[in-house]
GROMACS .gro file of C-alpha atoms in nm:
model
  351
    1MET     CA    1   1.949   1.324  -0.319
    2THR     CA    2   1.977   1.068  -0.596
    3PRO     CA    3   1.988   1.222  -0.944
    4PRO     CA    4   1.811   1.053  -1.234
    5SER     CA    5   2.021   0.761  -1.355
    6THR     CA    6   2.073   0.634  -1.705
    7PRO     CA    7   1.791   0.389  -1.772
    8ARG     CA    8   1.881   0.027  -1.698
    9THR     CA    9   1.753  -0.058  -2.045
   10PRO     CA   10   1.685   0.172  -2.337
   11PRO     CA   11   1.335   0.321  -2.320
   12PRO     CA   12   1.080   0.130  -2.526
   13SER     CA   13   1.043   0.269  -2.874
   14ALA     CA   14   0.749   0.497  -2.927
   15GLY     CA   15   0.450   0.310  -3.062
   16SER     CA   16   0.083   0.251  -3.011
   17GLY     CA   17  -0.045   0.214  -2.659
   18ALA     CA   18  -0.051   0.423  -2.347
   19ARG     CA   19   0.261   0.545  -2.172
   20VAL     CA   20   0.240   0.502  -1.794
   21VAL     CA   21   0.480   0.621  -1.526
   22VAL     CA   22   0.479   0.432  -1.196
   23VAL     CA   23   0.629   0.616  -0.899
   24GLY     CA   24   0.740   0.369  -0.633
   25ALA     CA   25   0.750   0.080  -0.879
   26THR     CA   26   0.957  -0.175  -0.687
   27GLY     CA   27   0.757  -0.241  -0.370
   28ASN     CA   28   0.467  -0.470  -0.287
   29VAL     CA   29   0.209  -0.287  -0.499
   30GLY     CA   30   0.448  -0.142  -0.756
   31THR     CA   31   0.581  -0.478  -0.875
   32SER     CA   32   0.228  -0.611  -0.924
   33VAL     CA   33   0.117  -0.296  -1.106
   34VAL     CA   34   0.423  -0.292  -1.335
   35ARG     CA   35   0.379  -0.662  -1.415
   36LEU     CA   36   0.015  -0.616  -1.519
   37LEU     CA   37   0.091  -0.303  -1.719
   38ALA     CA   38   0.377  -0.477  -1.901
   39ASP     CA   39   0.151  -0.770  -1.991
   40ASP     CA   40  -0.133  -0.554  -2.123
   41PRO     CA   41  -0.128  -0.503  -2.501
   42ALA     CA   42  -0.301  -0.165  -2.459
   43ILE     CA   43   0.005  -0.031  -2.273
   44GLY     CA   44   0.285   0.088  -2.499
   45SER     CA   45   0.554   0.153  -2.237
   46VAL     CA   46   0.611   0.173  -1.864
   47LEU     CA   47   0.861   0.394  -1.684
   48GLY     CA   48   0.929   0.273  -1.331
   49LEU     CA   49   1.068   0.522  -1.079
   50ALA     CA   50   1.229   0.403  -0.757
   51ARG     CA   51   1.514   0.505  -0.531
   52ARG     CA   52   1.716   0.206  -0.651
   53VAL     CA   53   1.703   0.045  -0.995
   54PRO     CA   54   1.609  -0.324  -0.961
   55GLY     CA   55   1.755  -0.630  -1.124
   56TRP     CA   56   1.404  -0.733  -1.225
   57GLN     CA   57   1.327  -0.646  -1.588
   58PRO     CA   58   0.970  -0.693  -1.712
   59PRO     CA   59   0.880  -0.629  -2.078
   60LYS     CA   60   0.819  -0.277  -2.213
   61THR     CA   61   0.964  -0.129  -1.893
   62SER     CA   62   1.251   0.111  -1.833
   63TRP     CA   63   1.379   0.231  -1.496
   64ARG     CA   64   1.506   0.551  -1.341
   65ALA     CA   65   1.655   0.591  -0.994
   66VAL     CA   66   1.473   0.893  -0.848
   67ASP     CA   67   1.416   1.034  -0.501
   68ILE     CA   68   1.086   1.224  -0.482
   69GLU     CA   69   1.173   1.414  -0.162
   70PRO     CA   70   1.224   1.793  -0.167
   71GLY     CA   71   1.559   1.871  -0.326
   72GLY     CA   72   1.531   1.572  -0.555
   73PRO     CA   73   1.547   1.588  -0.935
   74ASP     CA   74   1.289   1.761  -1.148
   75LEU     CA   75   1.008   1.515  -1.210
   76VAL     CA   76   0.841   1.708  -1.493
   77PRO     CA   77   1.067   1.576  -1.775
   78LEU     CA   78   1.005   1.221  -1.654
   79PHE     CA   79   0.629   1.269  -1.664
   80ALA     CA   80   0.617   1.457  -1.997
   81GLY     CA   81   0.417   1.269  -2.257
   82ALA     CA   82   0.268   1.021  -2.011
   83ASP     CA   83  -0.097   0.922  -2.033
   84ALA     CA   84  -0.112   0.843  -1.662
   85VAL     CA   85   0.105   0.862  -1.352
   86ILE     CA   86   0.046   0.600  -1.083
   87HIS     CA   87   0.180   0.721  -0.750
   88LEU     CA   88   0.265   0.440  -0.507
   89ALA     CA   89   0.585   0.559  -0.332
   90TRP     CA   90   0.564   0.538   0.046
   91LYS     CA   91   0.805   0.519   0.340
   92PHE     CA   92   0.681   0.325   0.645
   93GLN     CA   93   0.989   0.371   0.860
   94PRO     CA   94   1.143   0.508   1.075
   95THR     CA   95   0.836   0.522   1.299
   96HIS     CA   96   1.045   0.684   1.573
   97ARG     CA   97   1.115   0.982   1.344
   98PRO     CA   98   0.781   1.083   1.191
   99ALA     CA   99   0.926   1.400   1.038
  100GLU     CA  100   1.132   1.176   0.810
  101THR     CA  101   0.834   0.978   0.681
  102TRP     CA  102   0.639   1.304   0.643
  103ARG     CA  103   0.917   1.439   0.421
  104THR     CA  104   0.882   1.149   0.178
  105ASN     CA  105   0.515   1.067   0.204
  106VAL     CA  106   0.361   1.413   0.218
  107LEU     CA  107   0.619   1.656   0.079
  108GLY     CA  108   0.737   1.402  -0.179
  109SER     CA  109   0.381   1.324  -0.286
  110SER     CA  110   0.311   1.695  -0.321
  111ARG     CA  111   0.607   1.720  -0.561
  112VAL     CA  112   0.464   1.430  -0.763
  113PHE     CA  113   0.120   1.593  -0.781
  114ASP     CA  114   0.265   1.928  -0.888
  115ALA     CA  115   0.482   1.765  -1.155
  116VAL     CA  116   0.182   1.579  -1.299
  117ALA     CA  117   0.008   1.914  -1.348
  118ALA     CA  118   0.317   2.087  -1.485
  119ALA     CA  119   0.380   1.805  -1.734
  120GLY     CA  120   0.020   1.808  -1.854
  121VAL     CA  121  -0.048   1.445  -1.763
  122PRO     CA  122  -0.422   1.382  -1.798
  123ALA     CA  123  -0.456   1.121  -1.521
  124LEU     CA  124  -0.315   1.083  -1.168
  125ILE     CA  125  -0.385   0.755  -0.987
  126HIS     CA  126  -0.290   0.777  -0.621
  127ALA     CA  127  -0.246   0.503  -0.362
  128SER     CA  128  -0.456   0.607  -0.068
  129SER     CA  129  -0.562   0.345   0.189
  130VAL     CA  130  -0.831   0.219   0.422
  131GLY     CA  131  -0.602   0.388   0.676
  132ALA     CA  132  -0.717   0.727   0.548
  133TYR     CA  133  -1.065   0.666   0.688
  134SER     CA  134  -1.182   0.799   1.021
  135PRO     CA  135  -1.274   0.534   1.281
  136GLY     CA  136  -1.583   0.350   1.172
  137PRO     CA  137  -1.812   0.051   1.219
  138LYS     CA  138  -1.711  -0.315   1.226
  139ASP     CA  139  -2.064  -0.450   1.183
  140ARG     CA  140  -2.152  -0.287   0.850
  141MET     CA  141  -1.978  -0.158   0.538
  142VAL     CA  142  -1.913   0.209   0.456
  143ASP     CA  143  -1.875   0.356   0.110
  144GLU     CA  144  -1.626   0.611  -0.021
  145SER     CA  145  -1.817   0.901   0.135
  146TRP     CA  146  -1.704   0.802   0.484
  147PRO     CA  147  -1.485   1.080   0.636
  148THR     CA  148  -1.113   1.053   0.564
  149HIS     CA  149  -0.951   1.207   0.870
  150GLY     CA  150  -0.755   0.897   0.966
  151TRP     CA  151  -0.643   0.812   1.320
  152PRO     CA  152  -0.439   1.120   1.414
  153GLN     CA  153  -0.196   0.950   1.654
  154ALA     CA  154  -0.047   0.715   1.390
  155ALA     CA  155   0.192   0.861   1.133
  156TYR     CA  156   0.074   0.629   0.854
  157THR     CA  157  -0.295   0.714   0.890
  158ARG     CA  158  -0.223   1.080   0.957
  159GLU     CA  159  -0.018   1.110   0.637
  160LYS     CA  160  -0.273   0.922   0.424
  161ALA     CA  161  -0.550   1.149   0.553
  162TYR     CA  162  -0.344   1.464   0.490
  163LEU     CA  163  -0.291   1.361   0.127
  164GLU     CA  164  -0.666   1.321   0.089
  165ARG     CA  165  -0.705   1.687   0.188
  166LEU     CA  166  -0.423   1.784  -0.046
  167LEU     CA  167  -0.597   1.608  -0.334
  168ASP     CA  168  -0.926   1.780  -0.250
  169ALA     CA  169  -0.759   2.114  -0.316
  170TYR     CA  170  -0.565   1.974  -0.613
  171GLU     CA  171  -0.881   1.863  -0.791
  172HIS     CA  172  -1.031   2.208  -0.742
  173THR     CA  173  -0.718   2.375  -0.882
  174HIS     CA  174  -0.668   2.129  -1.169
  175PRO     CA  175  -1.015   2.028  -1.290
  176GLY     CA  176  -0.873   1.897  -1.618
  177ILE     CA  177  -0.677   1.620  -1.447
  178ARG     CA  178  -0.857   1.294  -1.381
  179VAL     CA  179  -0.768   1.204  -1.021
  180VAL     CA  180  -0.829   0.852  -0.889
  181ARG     CA  181  -0.776   0.754  -0.526
  182MET     CA  182  -0.742   0.383  -0.451
  183ARG     CA  183  -0.831   0.287  -0.094
  184PRO     CA  184  -0.736  -0.079  -0.051
  185GLY     CA  185  -0.741  -0.289   0.262
  186PHE     CA  186  -0.427  -0.473   0.374
  187LEU     CA  187  -0.236  -0.604   0.073
  188PHE     CA  188  -0.056  -0.939   0.072
  189LYS     CA  189   0.126  -1.163  -0.173
  190ARG     CA  190   0.397  -1.426  -0.145
  191GLU     CA  191   0.674  -1.201  -0.273
  192SER     CA  192   0.600  -0.926  -0.020
  193ALA     CA  193   0.660  -1.148   0.283
  194SER     CA  194   1.017  -1.050   0.366
  195GLU     CA  195   0.950  -0.678   0.317
  196GLN     CA  196   0.639  -0.675   0.535
  197ARG     CA  197   0.809  -0.872   0.810
  198ARG     CA  198   1.089  -0.611   0.815
  199ILE     CA  199   0.843  -0.320   0.813
  200PHE     CA  200   0.600  -0.438   1.079
  201ALA     CA  201   0.757  -0.714   1.291
  202GLY     CA  202   1.132  -0.678   1.252
  203ARG     CA  203   1.363  -0.948   1.381
  204LEU     CA  204   1.133  -1.029   1.670
  205LEU     CA  205   0.925  -1.254   1.444
  206PRO     CA  206   1.127  -1.518   1.252
  207GLY     CA  207   0.920  -1.618   0.951
  208ARG     CA  208   0.967  -1.989   1.011
  209LEU     CA  209   0.771  -1.959   1.338
  210VAL     CA  210   0.453  -1.843   1.163
  211ARG     CA  211   0.298  -2.188   1.130
  212ALA     CA  212   0.012  -2.380   1.284
  213SER     CA  213   0.234  -2.603   1.495
  214VAL     CA  214   0.365  -2.311   1.702
  215ILE     CA  215   0.052  -2.088   1.714
  216PRO     CA  216  -0.202  -2.274   1.927
  217ALA     CA  217  -0.436  -1.978   1.987
  218VAL     CA  218  -0.529  -1.637   1.847
  219PRO     CA  219  -0.647  -1.358   2.083
  220ASP     CA  220  -0.987  -1.215   1.994
  221LEU     CA  221  -0.931  -0.845   2.062
  222PRO     CA  222  -1.211  -0.585   2.061
  223GLY     CA  223  -1.203  -0.422   1.718
  224LEU     CA  224  -0.985  -0.689   1.555
  225ARG     CA  225  -1.172  -0.710   1.225
  226PHE     CA  226  -1.009  -0.584   0.907
  227GLN     CA  227  -1.013  -0.634   0.531
  228ALA     CA  228  -0.741  -0.775   0.310
  229LEU     CA  229  -0.683  -0.871  -0.051
  230HIS     CA  230  -0.416  -1.007  -0.279
  231THR     CA  231  -0.183  -0.739  -0.413
  232ASP     CA  232  -0.229  -0.861  -0.771
  233ASP     CA  233  -0.604  -0.805  -0.737
  234ALA     CA  234  -0.544  -0.450  -0.619
  235ALA     CA  235  -0.310  -0.399  -0.915
  236ALA     CA  236  -0.590  -0.502  -1.151
  237ALA     CA  237  -0.794  -0.208  -1.022
  238TYR     CA  238  -0.504   0.031  -1.095
  239LEU     CA  239  -0.482  -0.109  -1.448
  240ALA     CA  240  -0.856  -0.059  -1.500
  241ALA     CA  241  -0.826   0.301  -1.379
  242VAL     CA  242  -0.564   0.375  -1.645
  243SER     CA  243  -0.795   0.287  -1.933
  244ARG     CA  244  -1.142   0.372  -1.798
  245PRO     CA  245  -1.261   0.736  -1.774
  246VAL     CA  246  -1.319   0.717  -1.399
  247SER     CA  247  -1.228   0.953  -1.117
  248GLY     CA  248  -1.271   0.973  -0.743
  249ALA     CA  249  -1.216   0.715  -0.471
  250PHE     CA  250  -1.248   0.337  -0.489
  251ASN     CA  251  -1.257   0.095  -0.196
  252LEU     CA  252  -1.078  -0.234  -0.263
  253ALA     CA  253  -1.110  -0.546  -0.049
  254ALA     CA  254  -1.184  -0.917  -0.072
  255GLU     CA  255  -1.417  -1.131   0.133
  256PRO     CA  256  -1.436  -1.231   0.411
  257PRO     CA  257  -1.337  -0.965   0.665
  258VAL     CA  258  -1.053  -1.104   0.878
  259ASP     CA  259  -1.112  -1.147   1.250
  260ALA     CA  260  -0.979  -1.377   1.522
  261LYS     CA  261  -1.194  -1.669   1.409
  262VAL     CA  262  -1.071  -1.640   1.050
  263LEU     CA  263  -0.710  -1.621   1.171
  264ALA     CA  264  -0.766  -1.918   1.401
  265GLY     CA  265  -0.895  -2.116   1.105
  266ILE     CA  266  -0.585  -2.031   0.900
  267PHE     CA  267  -0.355  -2.151   1.180
  268ASP     CA  268  -0.578  -2.445   1.280
  269ALA     CA  269  -0.587  -2.287   1.625
  270ARG     CA  270  -0.847  -2.171   1.874
  271SER     CA  271  -0.946  -1.813   1.953
  272PHE     CA  272  -1.005  -1.667   2.296
  273PRO     CA  273  -1.135  -1.327   2.412
  274MET     CA  274  -0.872  -1.086   2.538
  275PRO     CA  275  -0.871  -0.712   2.613
  276ALA     CA  276  -0.657  -0.498   2.384
  277ALA     CA  277  -0.477  -0.311   2.664
  278PRO     CA  278  -0.221  -0.583   2.757
  279VAL     CA  279  -0.134  -0.641   2.391
  280ARG     CA  280  -0.090  -0.269   2.332
  281ALA     CA  281   0.125  -0.232   2.643
  282ALA     CA  282   0.353  -0.514   2.529
  283LEU     CA  283   0.378  -0.368   2.179
  284ALA     CA  284   0.449  -0.020   2.316
  285ALA     CA  285   0.731  -0.156   2.534
  286ALA     CA  286   0.881  -0.348   2.243
  287TRP     CA  287   0.856  -0.041   2.019
  288ARG     CA  288   1.024   0.187   2.273
  289LEU     CA  289   1.307  -0.068   2.303
  290ARG     CA  290   1.324  -0.079   1.921
  291LEU     CA  291   1.249  -0.450   1.919
  292VAL     CA  292   0.962  -0.400   1.672
  293PRO     CA  293   0.929  -0.125   1.409
  294ALA     CA  294   0.547  -0.097   1.411
  295SER     CA  295   0.424   0.163   1.658
  296PRO     CA  296   0.144   0.105   1.912
  297ASP     CA  297  -0.039   0.397   1.752
  298LEU     CA  298  -0.072   0.195   1.432
  299PHE     CA  299  -0.214  -0.093   1.639
  300ASP     CA  300  -0.473   0.151   1.776
  301ALA     CA  301  -0.560   0.261   1.423
  302VAL     CA  302  -0.611  -0.094   1.296
  303LEU     CA  303  -0.863  -0.166   1.572
  304ARG     CA  304  -1.066   0.137   1.460
  305LEU     CA  305  -1.067   0.095   1.082
  306PRO     CA  306  -1.411   0.074   0.923
  307LEU     CA  307  -1.515  -0.209   0.693
  308MET     CA  308  -1.543  -0.092   0.331
  309ASP     CA  309  -1.816  -0.143   0.074
  310CYS     CA  310  -1.648  -0.211  -0.263
  311SER     CA  311  -1.957  -0.181  -0.483
  312ARG     CA  312  -1.825   0.123  -0.669
  313ALA     CA  313  -1.509  -0.057  -0.784
  314ARG     CA  314  -1.719  -0.347  -0.909
  315GLU     CA  315  -1.963  -0.123  -1.095
  316GLU     CA  316  -1.732   0.142  -1.243
  317LEU     CA  317  -1.400  -0.043  -1.278
  318GLY     CA  318  -1.549  -0.382  -1.361
  319TRP     CA  319  -1.328  -0.510  -1.080
  320GLU     CA  320  -1.361  -0.833  -0.885
  321PRO     CA  321  -1.095  -0.991  -0.662
  322THR     CA  322  -0.988  -1.333  -0.790
  323ARG     CA  323  -0.877  -1.455  -0.446
  324THR     CA  324  -1.038  -1.443  -0.106
  325SER     CA  325  -0.874  -1.262   0.182
  326VAL     CA  326  -0.796  -1.602   0.335
  327GLU     CA  327  -0.617  -1.715   0.019
  328ALA     CA  328  -0.414  -1.393   0.010
  329LEU     CA  329  -0.312  -1.438   0.374
  330GLN     CA  330  -0.227  -1.805   0.326
  331GLU     CA  331  -0.003  -1.722   0.031
  332PHE     CA  332   0.167  -1.445   0.228
  333LEU     CA  333   0.225  -1.671   0.531
  334ALA     CA  334   0.377  -1.938   0.308
  335GLY     CA  335   0.612  -1.673   0.169
  336LEU     CA  336   0.691  -1.561   0.522
  337ARG     CA  337   0.795  -1.911   0.624
  338ASP     CA  338   1.008  -1.949   0.310
  339GLY     CA  339   1.165  -1.600   0.325
  340GLU     CA  340   1.025  -1.511  -0.019
  341GLY     CA  341   1.093  -1.188  -0.206
  342MET     CA  342   1.187  -1.043  -0.545
  343ASP     CA  343   1.491  -0.890  -0.713
  344THR     CA  344   1.408  -0.536  -0.601
  345ALA     CA  345   1.553  -0.349  -0.303
  346PRO     CA  346   1.224  -0.327  -0.105
  347LEU     CA  347   1.127  -0.689  -0.168
  348ALA     CA  348   1.471  -0.847  -0.122
  349ALA     CA  349   1.431  -1.196   0.022
  350HIS     CA  350   1.549  -1.281   0.370
  351PRO     CA  351   1.511  -1.611   0.554
   0.00000   0.00000   0.00000
């Protein structure tokens, strides 16, 4: 396991403003959250934790290289004195070895939660997901009371749902800690393009091929209707949760819901009805051959995700997305074609 490193820069001097620790600070969501925290005058300092210290250096931010898995370094000293811990760390792969992702995502998260309590941090803000929800409707929106049992066959949704149960017990045991659970839809930004291609499509999908001229049609699969938003908009909700005395779960998504017709419009293509079974069979074959990293079980989960009502985030966080889901996807696709990224290990750019 990686021991705590010497900070890349000296820690910010103590002063006015909140001290926030971000666990998993160098990925898609983490970089957006750290950037907003660093730009906010109400935030005094940010400590970013990641497995590898990045070259990127935003203001008021120091870094530590930390592995949250069991056997890793003691997290309590790193959390001591913090006003809030934002937990974003997540491992998507290897999908062929779910025990490995469980070790990071569930056992590692449990270590983070326990360290927050031991360090006396008053607020824990956790990255849950729409994937934590049980299968639900595509023709109406559900609020945060919808069951969070996930889709049990997919590791990602299974792990997100398990952490929801863990936090249920945690809140009962630690009533003095303000626990916030963010449940965003699919998150996209330009700088996340290379990382998300590696995570979900692998080498089978060269980014330069994701353009209108080579995608003449989009299959309209039963259940293909999901929600998305720009990562920076999701980060704004995390920032609001640091300063506002809120707790509980918050759905986060932008309009409109994304379906085959929306995707066809983005690619200037047509859509056509198609059963899901042939697509799943092709994906399953490619996954077994290790041609794609995303499992067919995750495909099944996506087709069953409910649509979320985000009224609570608007009312209690004062949150509104600044971009539509279409704009977020268009920005991401442009980054995919250009091989965009950032100077962090997860977001490293690749053509």
